[in-house]
């Protein structure tokens, strides 16, 4: 008995529906566009900062906004966030984390646009920010003195700040804003600008040491942790002093000015838990 052509395996719907040319699975419903917006926080030693771009096109041409843009058909939303950040600010390799979805129907005058918001903590001195693509400029701004922002980006920044404050209470994210070697006062200042609270220096240091999140450094430790370019700028006398010090048994620094670094072993213990 001959097989009916409709039963031929070569004509199985799954075989010809991979490329849905006729649009049988395209429903007659409006479909929203998808964007990614990046909230990149930095710390200048005194204030919490956020990276913004100046829009070079309408809508909101000339207005400041978060770096971001539309997702392409051949990329994930995470890839979109990284690409837009790189194209508009020249910031690369920052660890981006999704923290919220913004979907108010009237949030974008171009139509129905849903935005996935990402957050990252970086050291501004590690990046030479340059406006690119459809961004005519890129700059760091104090989060307490933001210029007028496009779209609903005020709301996104506010939500990112609340999320950062929440994360700070459960894991040591503040260290991402600091140099590898830092003082207690620098770390305390980061906590204050994120939480909005004021901390007593002695109590803050005592509680910090009890957590084992940081480790106290000797002078030799500080030198070894120093960036290579800083060592190159040291005088011969300074290098000779450090060479002599390295042959001696390390001694703790003066209690007046102690330096610390993040305890990587504590990070490993937290991740294993």
PDB file of C-alpha atoms in Angstrom:
ATOM      1  CA  UNK A   1       0.000   0.000   0.000  1.00  0.00           C
ATOM      2  CA  UNK A   2       1.424   3.368  -0.994  1.00  0.00           C
ATOM      3  CA  UNK A   3       1.839   5.941   1.732  1.00  0.00           C
ATOM      4  CA  UNK A   4      -0.249   9.058   1.417  1.00  0.00           C
ATOM      5  CA  UNK A   5       1.921  12.104   0.668  1.00  0.00           C
ATOM      6  CA  UNK A   6       0.614  13.766   3.821  1.00  0.00           C
ATOM      7  CA  UNK A   7       2.154  10.931   5.853  1.00  0.00           C
ATOM      8  CA  UNK A   8       5.568  11.261   4.211  1.00  0.00           C
ATOM      9  CA  UNK A   9       8.134  11.995   6.920  1.00  0.00           C
ATOM     10  CA  UNK A  10       9.783  14.529   4.658  1.00  0.00           C
ATOM     11  CA  UNK A  11       6.547  16.520   4.776  1.00  0.00           C
ATOM     12  CA  UNK A  12       6.217  16.405   8.567  1.00  0.00           C
ATOM     13  CA  UNK A  13       5.115  19.813   9.890  1.00  0.00           C
ATOM     14  CA  UNK A  14       8.160  19.995  12.170  1.00  0.00           C
ATOM     15  CA  UNK A  15      10.424  19.700   9.148  1.00  0.00           C
ATOM     16  CA  UNK A  16       8.985  22.637   7.267  1.00  0.00           C
ATOM     17  CA  UNK A  17       7.990  24.870  10.158  1.00  0.00           C
ATOM     18  CA  UNK A  18      11.556  25.643  11.221  1.00  0.00           C
ATOM     19  CA  UNK A  19      11.412  28.564   8.820  1.00  0.00           C
ATOM     20  CA  UNK A  20       7.890  29.817   9.336  1.00  0.00           C
ATOM     21  CA  UNK A  21       7.825  31.688   6.046  1.00  0.00           C
ATOM     22  CA  UNK A  22       4.049  31.882   5.866  1.00  0.00           C
ATOM     23  CA  UNK A  23       3.827  33.274   9.382  1.00  0.00           C
ATOM     24  CA  UNK A  24       1.482  30.594  10.708  1.00  0.00           C
ATOM     25  CA  UNK A  25       2.806  31.189  14.229  1.00  0.00           C
ATOM     26  CA  UNK A  26       2.783  34.976  14.056  1.00  0.00           C
ATOM     27  CA  UNK A  27      -0.225  36.055  16.052  1.00  0.00           C
ATOM     28  CA  UNK A  28      -2.254  39.133  15.249  1.00  0.00           C
ATOM     29  CA  UNK A  29      -1.354  40.821  18.516  1.00  0.00           C
ATOM     30  CA  UNK A  30       0.825  43.916  19.094  1.00  0.00           C
ATOM     31  CA  UNK A  31       4.309  42.947  20.239  1.00  0.00           C
ATOM     32  CA  UNK A  32       6.450  45.199  22.473  1.00  0.00           C
ATOM     33  CA  UNK A  33      10.103  45.998  21.775  1.00  0.00           C
ATOM     34  CA  UNK A  34      12.778  45.046  24.309  1.00  0.00           C
ATOM     35  CA  UNK A  35      15.609  47.263  25.551  1.00  0.00           C
ATOM     36  CA  UNK A  36      18.403  46.996  28.108  1.00  0.00           C
ATOM     37  CA  UNK A  37      19.369  49.916  30.374  1.00  0.00           C
ATOM     38  CA  UNK A  38      22.569  49.944  32.437  1.00  0.00           C
ATOM     39  CA  UNK A  39      23.031  51.627  35.811  1.00  0.00           C
ATOM     40  CA  UNK A  40      26.806  51.822  36.299  1.00  0.00           C
ATOM     41  CA  UNK A  41      27.795  53.047  39.765  1.00  0.00           C
ATOM     42  CA  UNK A  42      31.215  54.391  40.709  1.00  0.00           C
ATOM     43  CA  UNK A  43      32.786  56.053  43.760  1.00  0.00           C
ATOM     44  CA  UNK A  44      35.091  59.098  43.625  1.00  0.00           C
ATOM     45  CA  UNK A  45      36.232  58.945  47.246  1.00  0.00           C
ATOM     46  CA  UNK A  46      33.428  61.143  48.524  1.00  0.00           C
ATOM     47  CA  UNK A  47      30.280  60.546  46.477  1.00  0.00           C
ATOM     48  CA  UNK A  48      28.398  57.772  44.726  1.00  0.00           C
ATOM     49  CA  UNK A  49      28.362  58.402  40.982  1.00  0.00           C
ATOM     50  CA  UNK A  50      26.409  57.055  38.031  1.00  0.00           C
ATOM     51  CA  UNK A  51      27.515  56.907  34.391  1.00  0.00           C
ATOM     52  CA  UNK A  52      25.226  58.739  31.947  1.00  0.00           C
ATOM     53  CA  UNK A  53      25.240  59.384  28.196  1.00  0.00           C
ATOM     54  CA  UNK A  54      23.996  62.415  26.293  1.00  0.00           C
ATOM     55  CA  UNK A  55      21.497  61.339  23.658  1.00  0.00           C
ATOM     56  CA  UNK A  56      22.444  62.329  20.134  1.00  0.00           C
ATOM     57  CA  UNK A  57      19.093  61.472  18.535  1.00  0.00           C
ATOM     58  CA  UNK A  58      15.379  61.944  19.164  1.00  0.00           C
ATOM     59  CA  UNK A  59      13.481  61.382  21.303  1.00  0.00           C
ATOM     60  CA  UNK A  60      15.134  63.416  24.078  1.00  0.00           C
ATOM     61  CA  UNK A  61      18.022  64.573  21.875  1.00  0.00           C
ATOM     62  CA  UNK A  62      20.553  66.428  24.037  1.00  0.00           C
ATOM     63  CA  UNK A  63      19.106  64.935  27.223  1.00  0.00           C
ATOM     64  CA  UNK A  64      21.094  62.689  29.563  1.00  0.00           C
ATOM     65  CA  UNK A  65      20.130  59.040  29.930  1.00  0.00           C
ATOM     66  CA  UNK A  66      21.360  55.657  31.077  1.00  0.00           C
ATOM     67  CA  UNK A  67      23.470  53.787  28.519  1.00  0.00           C
ATOM     68  CA  UNK A  68      21.330  51.206  26.750  1.00  0.00           C
ATOM     69  CA  UNK A  69      19.291  50.417  23.685  1.00  0.00           C
ATOM     70  CA  UNK A  70      17.177  47.982  21.702  1.00  0.00           C
ATOM     71  CA  UNK A  71      17.852  44.244  21.702  1.00  0.00           C
ATOM     72  CA  UNK A  72      18.659  42.771  18.314  1.00  0.00           C
ATOM     73  CA  UNK A  73      16.893  39.696  16.995  1.00  0.00           C
ATOM     74  CA  UNK A  74      20.061  37.572  17.168  1.00  0.00           C
ATOM     75  CA  UNK A  75      21.194  38.368  20.729  1.00  0.00           C
ATOM     76  CA  UNK A  76      20.129  37.809  24.329  1.00  0.00           C
ATOM     77  CA  UNK A  77      19.188  40.683  26.606  1.00  0.00           C
ATOM     78  CA  UNK A  78      22.483  40.216  28.489  1.00  0.00           C
ATOM     79  CA  UNK A  79      24.444  40.479  25.251  1.00  0.00           C
ATOM     80  CA  UNK A  80      22.440  43.560  24.342  1.00  0.00           C
ATOM     81  CA  UNK A  81      23.296  45.236  27.677  1.00  0.00           C
ATOM     82  CA  UNK A  82      27.021  44.579  27.257  1.00  0.00           C
ATOM     83  CA  UNK A  83      27.036  45.691  23.612  1.00  0.00           C
ATOM     84  CA  UNK A  84      25.168  48.942  24.268  1.00  0.00           C
ATOM     85  CA  UNK A  85      27.412  49.751  27.238  1.00  0.00           C
ATOM     86  CA  UNK A  86      30.516  49.189  25.115  1.00  0.00           C
ATOM     87  CA  UNK A  87      29.220  51.137  22.101  1.00  0.00           C
ATOM     88  CA  UNK A  88      27.923  54.138  24.043  1.00  0.00           C
ATOM     89  CA  UNK A  89      30.544  54.529  26.801  1.00  0.00           C
ATOM     90  CA  UNK A  90      33.593  52.379  25.928  1.00  0.00           C
ATOM     91  CA  UNK A  91      33.133  50.469  29.220  1.00  0.00           C
ATOM     92  CA  UNK A  92      34.007  46.819  28.686  1.00  0.00           C
ATOM     93  CA  UNK A  93      34.106  43.685  30.825  1.00  0.00           C
ATOM     94  CA  UNK A  94      31.982  45.120  33.653  1.00  0.00           C
ATOM     95  CA  UNK A  95      29.990  42.490  35.533  1.00  0.00           C
ATOM     96  CA  UNK A  96      26.323  43.315  34.834  1.00  0.00           C
ATOM     97  CA  UNK A  97      23.494  41.933  36.945  1.00  0.00           C
ATOM     98  CA  UNK A  98      19.779  42.144  36.146  1.00  0.00           C
ATOM     99  CA  UNK A  99      17.783  43.774  38.935  1.00  0.00           C
ATOM    100  CA  UNK A 100      14.370  44.834  37.593  1.00  0.00           C
ATOM    101  CA  UNK A 101      12.043  45.029  34.592  1.00  0.00           C
ATOM    102  CA  UNK A 102      10.330  48.319  33.719  1.00  0.00           C
ATOM    103  CA  UNK A 103       7.143  47.923  31.688  1.00  0.00           C
ATOM    104  CA  UNK A 104       4.822  50.887  32.202  1.00  0.00           C
ATOM    105  CA  UNK A 105       2.847  51.264  28.932  1.00  0.00           C
ATOM    106  CA  UNK A 106       3.712  54.945  28.469  1.00  0.00           C
ATOM    107  CA  UNK A 107       7.375  54.848  29.476  1.00  0.00           C
ATOM    108  CA  UNK A 108       8.689  55.385  25.915  1.00  0.00           C
ATOM    109  CA  UNK A 109       7.202  57.794  23.333  1.00  0.00           C
ATOM    110  CA  UNK A 110       8.386  55.525  20.481  1.00  0.00           C
ATOM    111  CA  UNK A 111       5.856  52.846  21.365  1.00  0.00           C
ATOM    112  CA  UNK A 112       5.414  49.851  23.652  1.00  0.00           C
ATOM    113  CA  UNK A 113       8.909  49.242  25.019  1.00  0.00           C
ATOM    114  CA  UNK A 114       9.861  46.994  27.949  1.00  0.00           C
ATOM    115  CA  UNK A 115      13.281  47.565  29.522  1.00  0.00           C
ATOM    116  CA  UNK A 116      15.391  45.102  31.489  1.00  0.00           C
ATOM    117  CA  UNK A 117      17.622  47.065  33.876  1.00  0.00           C
ATOM    118  CA  UNK A 118      21.144  45.999  34.810  1.00  0.00           C
ATOM    119  CA  UNK A 119      23.460  47.220  37.565  1.00  0.00           C
ATOM    120  CA  UNK A 120      27.256  47.217  37.842  1.00  0.00           C
ATOM    121  CA  UNK A 121      29.798  48.559  40.355  1.00  0.00           C
ATOM    122  CA  UNK A 122      33.113  49.751  38.906  1.00  0.00           C
ATOM    123  CA  UNK A 123      36.105  51.959  39.701  1.00  0.00           C
ATOM    124  CA  UNK A 124      35.784  54.994  37.390  1.00  0.00           C
ATOM    125  CA  UNK A 125      39.567  55.347  37.091  1.00  0.00           C
ATOM    126  CA  UNK A 126      39.686  51.930  35.411  1.00  0.00           C
ATOM    127  CA  UNK A 127      37.774  53.203  32.376  1.00  0.00           C
ATOM    128  CA  UNK A 128      38.215  55.994  29.842  1.00  0.00           C
ATOM    129  CA  UNK A 129      34.555  56.722  29.110  1.00  0.00           C
ATOM    130  CA  UNK A 130      33.836  58.007  25.607  1.00  0.00           C
ATOM    131  CA  UNK A 131      30.451  58.708  24.073  1.00  0.00           C
ATOM    132  CA  UNK A 132      29.816  56.615  20.965  1.00  0.00           C
ATOM    133  CA  UNK A 133      27.162  55.252  18.616  1.00  0.00           C
ATOM    134  CA  UNK A 134      24.011  57.358  19.191  1.00  0.00           C
ATOM    135  CA  UNK A 135      25.461  58.893  22.390  1.00  0.00           C
ATOM    136  CA  UNK A 136      27.240  62.207  21.805  1.00  0.00           C
ATOM    137  CA  UNK A 137      28.905  62.227  25.229  1.00  0.00           C
ATOM    138  CA  UNK A 138      29.431  60.112  28.349  1.00  0.00           C
ATOM    139  CA  UNK A 139      30.135  61.417  31.867  1.00  0.00           C
ATOM    140  CA  UNK A 140      29.998  60.510  35.548  1.00  0.00           C
ATOM    141  CA  UNK A 141      27.418  62.343  37.679  1.00  0.00           C
ATOM    142  CA  UNK A 142      26.843  62.589  41.420  1.00  0.00           C
ATOM    143  CA  UNK A 143      23.683  60.563  42.130  1.00  0.00           C
ATOM    144  CA  UNK A 144      22.474  63.360  44.406  1.00  0.00           C
ATOM    145  CA  UNK A 145      22.755  65.977  41.633  1.00  0.00           C
ATOM    146  CA  UNK A 146      21.455  64.346  38.478  1.00  0.00           C
ATOM    147  CA  UNK A 147      20.523  66.386  35.407  1.00  0.00           C
ATOM    148  CA  UNK A 148      17.090  65.958  33.766  1.00  0.00           C
ATOM    149  CA  UNK A 149      16.922  62.360  32.500  1.00  0.00           C
ATOM    150  CA  UNK A 150      15.176  60.848  29.484  1.00  0.00           C
ATOM    151  CA  UNK A 151      12.331  58.329  29.638  1.00  0.00           C
ATOM    152  CA  UNK A 152      11.778  56.864  33.133  1.00  0.00           C
ATOM    153  CA  UNK A 153      15.472  56.748  33.941  1.00  0.00           C
ATOM    154  CA  UNK A 154      15.037  58.624  37.231  1.00  0.00           C
ATOM    155  CA  UNK A 155      12.893  55.719  38.399  1.00  0.00           C
ATOM    156  CA  UNK A 156      15.466  53.197  37.186  1.00  0.00           C
ATOM    157  CA  UNK A 157      18.300  54.956  39.056  1.00  0.00           C
ATOM    158  CA  UNK A 158      16.181  55.158  42.235  1.00  0.00           C
ATOM    159  CA  UNK A 159      15.357  51.463  41.988  1.00  0.00           C
ATOM    160  CA  UNK A 160      19.022  50.637  41.402  1.00  0.00           C
ATOM    161  CA  UNK A 161      20.043  52.579  44.510  1.00  0.00           C
ATOM    162  CA  UNK A 162      17.467  50.727  46.614  1.00  0.00           C
ATOM    163  CA  UNK A 163      18.665  47.417  45.171  1.00  0.00           C
ATOM    164  CA  UNK A 164      22.309  48.301  45.904  1.00  0.00           C
ATOM    165  CA  UNK A 165      21.435  49.196  49.500  1.00  0.00           C
ATOM    166  CA  UNK A 166      19.638  45.869  49.895  1.00  0.00           C
ATOM    167  CA  UNK A 167      22.558  43.923  48.415  1.00  0.00           C
ATOM    168  CA  UNK A 168      25.013  45.698  50.717  1.00  0.00           C
ATOM    169  CA  UNK A 169      23.177  44.263  53.724  1.00  0.00           C
ATOM    170  CA  UNK A 170      23.618  40.655  52.555  1.00  0.00           C
ATOM    171  CA  UNK A 171      26.964  40.539  50.727  1.00  0.00           C
ATOM    172  CA  UNK A 172      30.172  42.640  50.573  1.00  0.00           C
ATOM    173  CA  UNK A 173      29.556  44.434  47.282  1.00  0.00           C
ATOM    174  CA  UNK A 174      31.135  47.712  48.464  1.00  0.00           C
ATOM    175  CA  UNK A 175      34.646  46.417  47.756  1.00  0.00           C
ATOM    176  CA  UNK A 176      33.954  46.536  44.019  1.00  0.00           C
ATOM    177  CA  UNK A 177      33.983  50.350  44.276  1.00  0.00           C
ATOM    178  CA  UNK A 178      37.361  50.551  46.023  1.00  0.00           C
ATOM    179  CA  UNK A 179      40.984  49.974  45.111  1.00  0.00           C
ATOM    180  CA  UNK A 180      42.428  46.573  46.124  1.00  0.00           C
ATOM    181  CA  UNK A 181      44.084  48.279  49.134  1.00  0.00           C
ATOM    182  CA  UNK A 182      41.977  50.712  51.163  1.00  0.00           C
ATOM    183  CA  UNK A 183      41.519  52.265  54.594  1.00  0.00           C
ATOM    184  CA  UNK A 184      38.624  51.797  56.989  1.00  0.00           C
ATOM    185  CA  UNK A 185      37.590  55.402  56.416  1.00  0.00           C
ATOM    186  CA  UNK A 186      37.319  54.798  52.657  1.00  0.00           C
ATOM    187  CA  UNK A 187      35.178  51.711  53.164  1.00  0.00           C
ATOM    188  CA  UNK A 188      33.051  53.454  55.794  1.00  0.00           C
ATOM    189  CA  UNK A 189      32.436  56.327  53.384  1.00  0.00           C
ATOM    190  CA  UNK A 190      31.196  53.889  50.714  1.00  0.00           C
ATOM    191  CA  UNK A 191      28.743  52.405  53.203  1.00  0.00           C
ATOM    192  CA  UNK A 192      27.542  55.877  54.190  1.00  0.00           C
ATOM    193  CA  UNK A 193      26.900  57.113  50.629  1.00  0.00           C
ATOM    194  CA  UNK A 194      25.027  53.909  49.746  1.00  0.00           C
ATOM    195  CA  UNK A 195      22.902  53.593  52.879  1.00  0.00           C
ATOM    196  CA  UNK A 196      22.509  57.275  53.775  1.00  0.00           C
ATOM    197  CA  UNK A 197      23.570  56.504  57.345  1.00  0.00           C
ATOM    198  CA  UNK A 198      26.489  57.880  59.398  1.00  0.00           C
ATOM    199  CA  UNK A 199      28.706  55.321  61.172  1.00  0.00           C
ATOM    200  CA  UNK A 200      30.958  55.788  64.164  1.00  0.00           C
ATOM    201  CA  UNK A 201      34.504  55.052  63.006  1.00  0.00           C
ATOM    202  CA  UNK A 202      35.551  52.844  65.936  1.00  0.00           C
ATOM    203  CA  UNK A 203      32.337  50.830  66.008  1.00  0.00           C
ATOM    204  CA  UNK A 204      32.446  50.406  62.233  1.00  0.00           C
ATOM    205  CA  UNK A 205      36.026  49.098  62.344  1.00  0.00           C
ATOM    206  CA  UNK A 206      35.304  46.778  65.265  1.00  0.00           C
ATOM    207  CA  UNK A 207      32.293  45.205  63.548  1.00  0.00           C
ATOM    208  CA  UNK A 208      34.192  45.016  60.271  1.00  0.00           C
ATOM    209  CA  UNK A 209      37.039  43.044  61.813  1.00  0.00           C
ATOM    210  CA  UNK A 210      34.600  40.675  63.480  1.00  0.00           C
ATOM    211  CA  UNK A 211      33.172  39.669  60.094  1.00  0.00           C
ATOM    212  CA  UNK A 212      36.585  38.506  58.760  1.00  0.00           C
ATOM    213  CA  UNK A 213      35.625  40.086  55.428  1.00  0.00           C
ATOM    214  CA  UNK A 214      38.873  42.103  55.358  1.00  0.00           C
ATOM    215  CA  UNK A 215      42.454  41.419  56.362  1.00  0.00           C
ATOM    216  CA  UNK A 216      44.964  43.826  57.888  1.00  0.00           C
ATOM    217  CA  UNK A 217      47.996  44.559  55.704  1.00  0.00           C
ATOM    218  CA  UNK A 218      51.655  45.110  56.461  1.00  0.00           C
ATOM    219  CA  UNK A 219      53.809  47.612  54.550  1.00  0.00           C
ATOM    220  CA  UNK A 220      55.170  44.783  52.441  1.00  0.00           C
ATOM    221  CA  UNK A 221      51.653  43.597  51.623  1.00  0.00           C
ATOM    222  CA  UNK A 222      50.747  47.131  50.527  1.00  0.00           C
ATOM    223  CA  UNK A 223      53.764  47.305  48.227  1.00  0.00           C
ATOM    224  CA  UNK A 224      53.007  43.921  46.664  1.00  0.00           C
ATOM    225  CA  UNK A 225      49.409  44.970  46.056  1.00  0.00           C
ATOM    226  CA  UNK A 226      50.478  48.252  44.492  1.00  0.00           C
ATOM    227  CA  UNK A 227      49.836  48.543  40.725  1.00  0.00           C
ATOM    228  CA  UNK A 228      52.969  48.150  38.575  1.00  0.00           C
ATOM    229  CA  UNK A 229      52.666  51.682  37.168  1.00  0.00           C
ATOM    230  CA  UNK A 230      52.797  53.100  40.691  1.00  0.00           C
ATOM    231  CA  UNK A 231      55.977  51.162  41.451  1.00  0.00           C
ATOM    232  CA  UNK A 232      57.533  52.514  38.238  1.00  0.00           C
ATOM    233  CA  UNK A 233      56.932  56.068  39.460  1.00  0.00           C
ATOM    234  CA  UNK A 234      58.690  55.486  42.770  1.00  0.00           C
ATOM    235  CA  UNK A 235      62.116  56.967  43.342  1.00  0.00           C
ATOM    236  CA  UNK A 236      65.240  54.824  43.731  1.00  0.00           C
ATOM    237  CA  UNK A 237      65.330  55.738  47.449  1.00  0.00           C
ATOM    238  CA  UNK A 238      61.735  54.534  47.896  1.00  0.00           C
ATOM    239  CA  UNK A 239      62.466  51.269  46.088  1.00  0.00           C
ATOM    240  CA  UNK A 240      65.601  50.733  48.187  1.00  0.00           C
ATOM    241  CA  UNK A 241      63.550  51.240  51.361  1.00  0.00           C
ATOM    242  CA  UNK A 242      60.979  48.692  50.211  1.00  0.00           C
ATOM    243  CA  UNK A 243      63.679  46.206  49.200  1.00  0.00           C
ATOM    244  CA  UNK A 244      65.215  46.471  52.643  1.00  0.00           C
ATOM    245  CA  UNK A 245      61.817  46.147  54.269  1.00  0.00           C
ATOM    246  CA  UNK A 246      61.028  43.020  52.238  1.00  0.00           C
ATOM    247  CA  UNK A 247      64.054  41.273  53.755  1.00  0.00           C
ATOM    248  CA  UNK A 248      62.857  41.995  57.253  1.00  0.00           C
ATOM    249  CA  UNK A 249      60.030  40.326  59.104  1.00  0.00           C
ATOM    250  CA  UNK A 250      56.844  42.222  58.166  1.00  0.00           C
ATOM    251  CA  UNK A 251      55.509  44.523  60.846  1.00  0.00           C
ATOM    252  CA  UNK A 252      51.976  45.838  61.162  1.00  0.00           C
ATOM    253  CA  UNK A 253      51.437  49.416  60.088  1.00  0.00           C
ATOM    254  CA  UNK A 254      50.893  52.164  62.606  1.00  0.00           C
ATOM    255  CA  UNK A 255      47.476  52.057  64.213  1.00  0.00           C
ATOM    256  CA  UNK A 256      46.968  55.642  63.019  1.00  0.00           C
ATOM    257  CA  UNK A 257      46.699  54.525  59.404  1.00  0.00           C
ATOM    258  CA  UNK A 258      45.863  50.898  58.718  1.00  0.00           C
ATOM    259  CA  UNK A 259      45.376  49.442  55.281  1.00  0.00           C
ATOM    260  CA  UNK A 260      43.134  46.523  54.408  1.00  0.00           C
ATOM    261  CA  UNK A 261      42.112  44.368  51.497  1.00  0.00           C
ATOM    262  CA  UNK A 262      39.175  42.105  50.822  1.00  0.00           C
ATOM    263  CA  UNK A 263      39.645  38.634  52.287  1.00  0.00           C
ATOM    264  CA  UNK A 264      39.355  36.319  49.274  1.00  0.00           C
ATOM    265  CA  UNK A 265      39.194  33.258  51.499  1.00  0.00           C
ATOM    266  CA  UNK A 266      36.025  34.682  53.064  1.00  0.00           C
ATOM    267  CA  UNK A 267      34.555  35.018  49.564  1.00  0.00           C
ATOM    268  CA  UNK A 268      35.331  31.355  48.864  1.00  0.00           C
ATOM    269  CA  UNK A 269      33.714  30.301  52.126  1.00  0.00           C
ATOM    270  CA  UNK A 270      30.573  32.321  51.317  1.00  0.00           C
ATOM    271  CA  UNK A 271      30.295  30.804  47.855  1.00  0.00           C
ATOM    272  CA  UNK A 272      30.701  27.243  49.200  1.00  0.00           C
ATOM    273  CA  UNK A 273      27.848  27.850  51.647  1.00  0.00           C
TER     274      UNK A 273
END
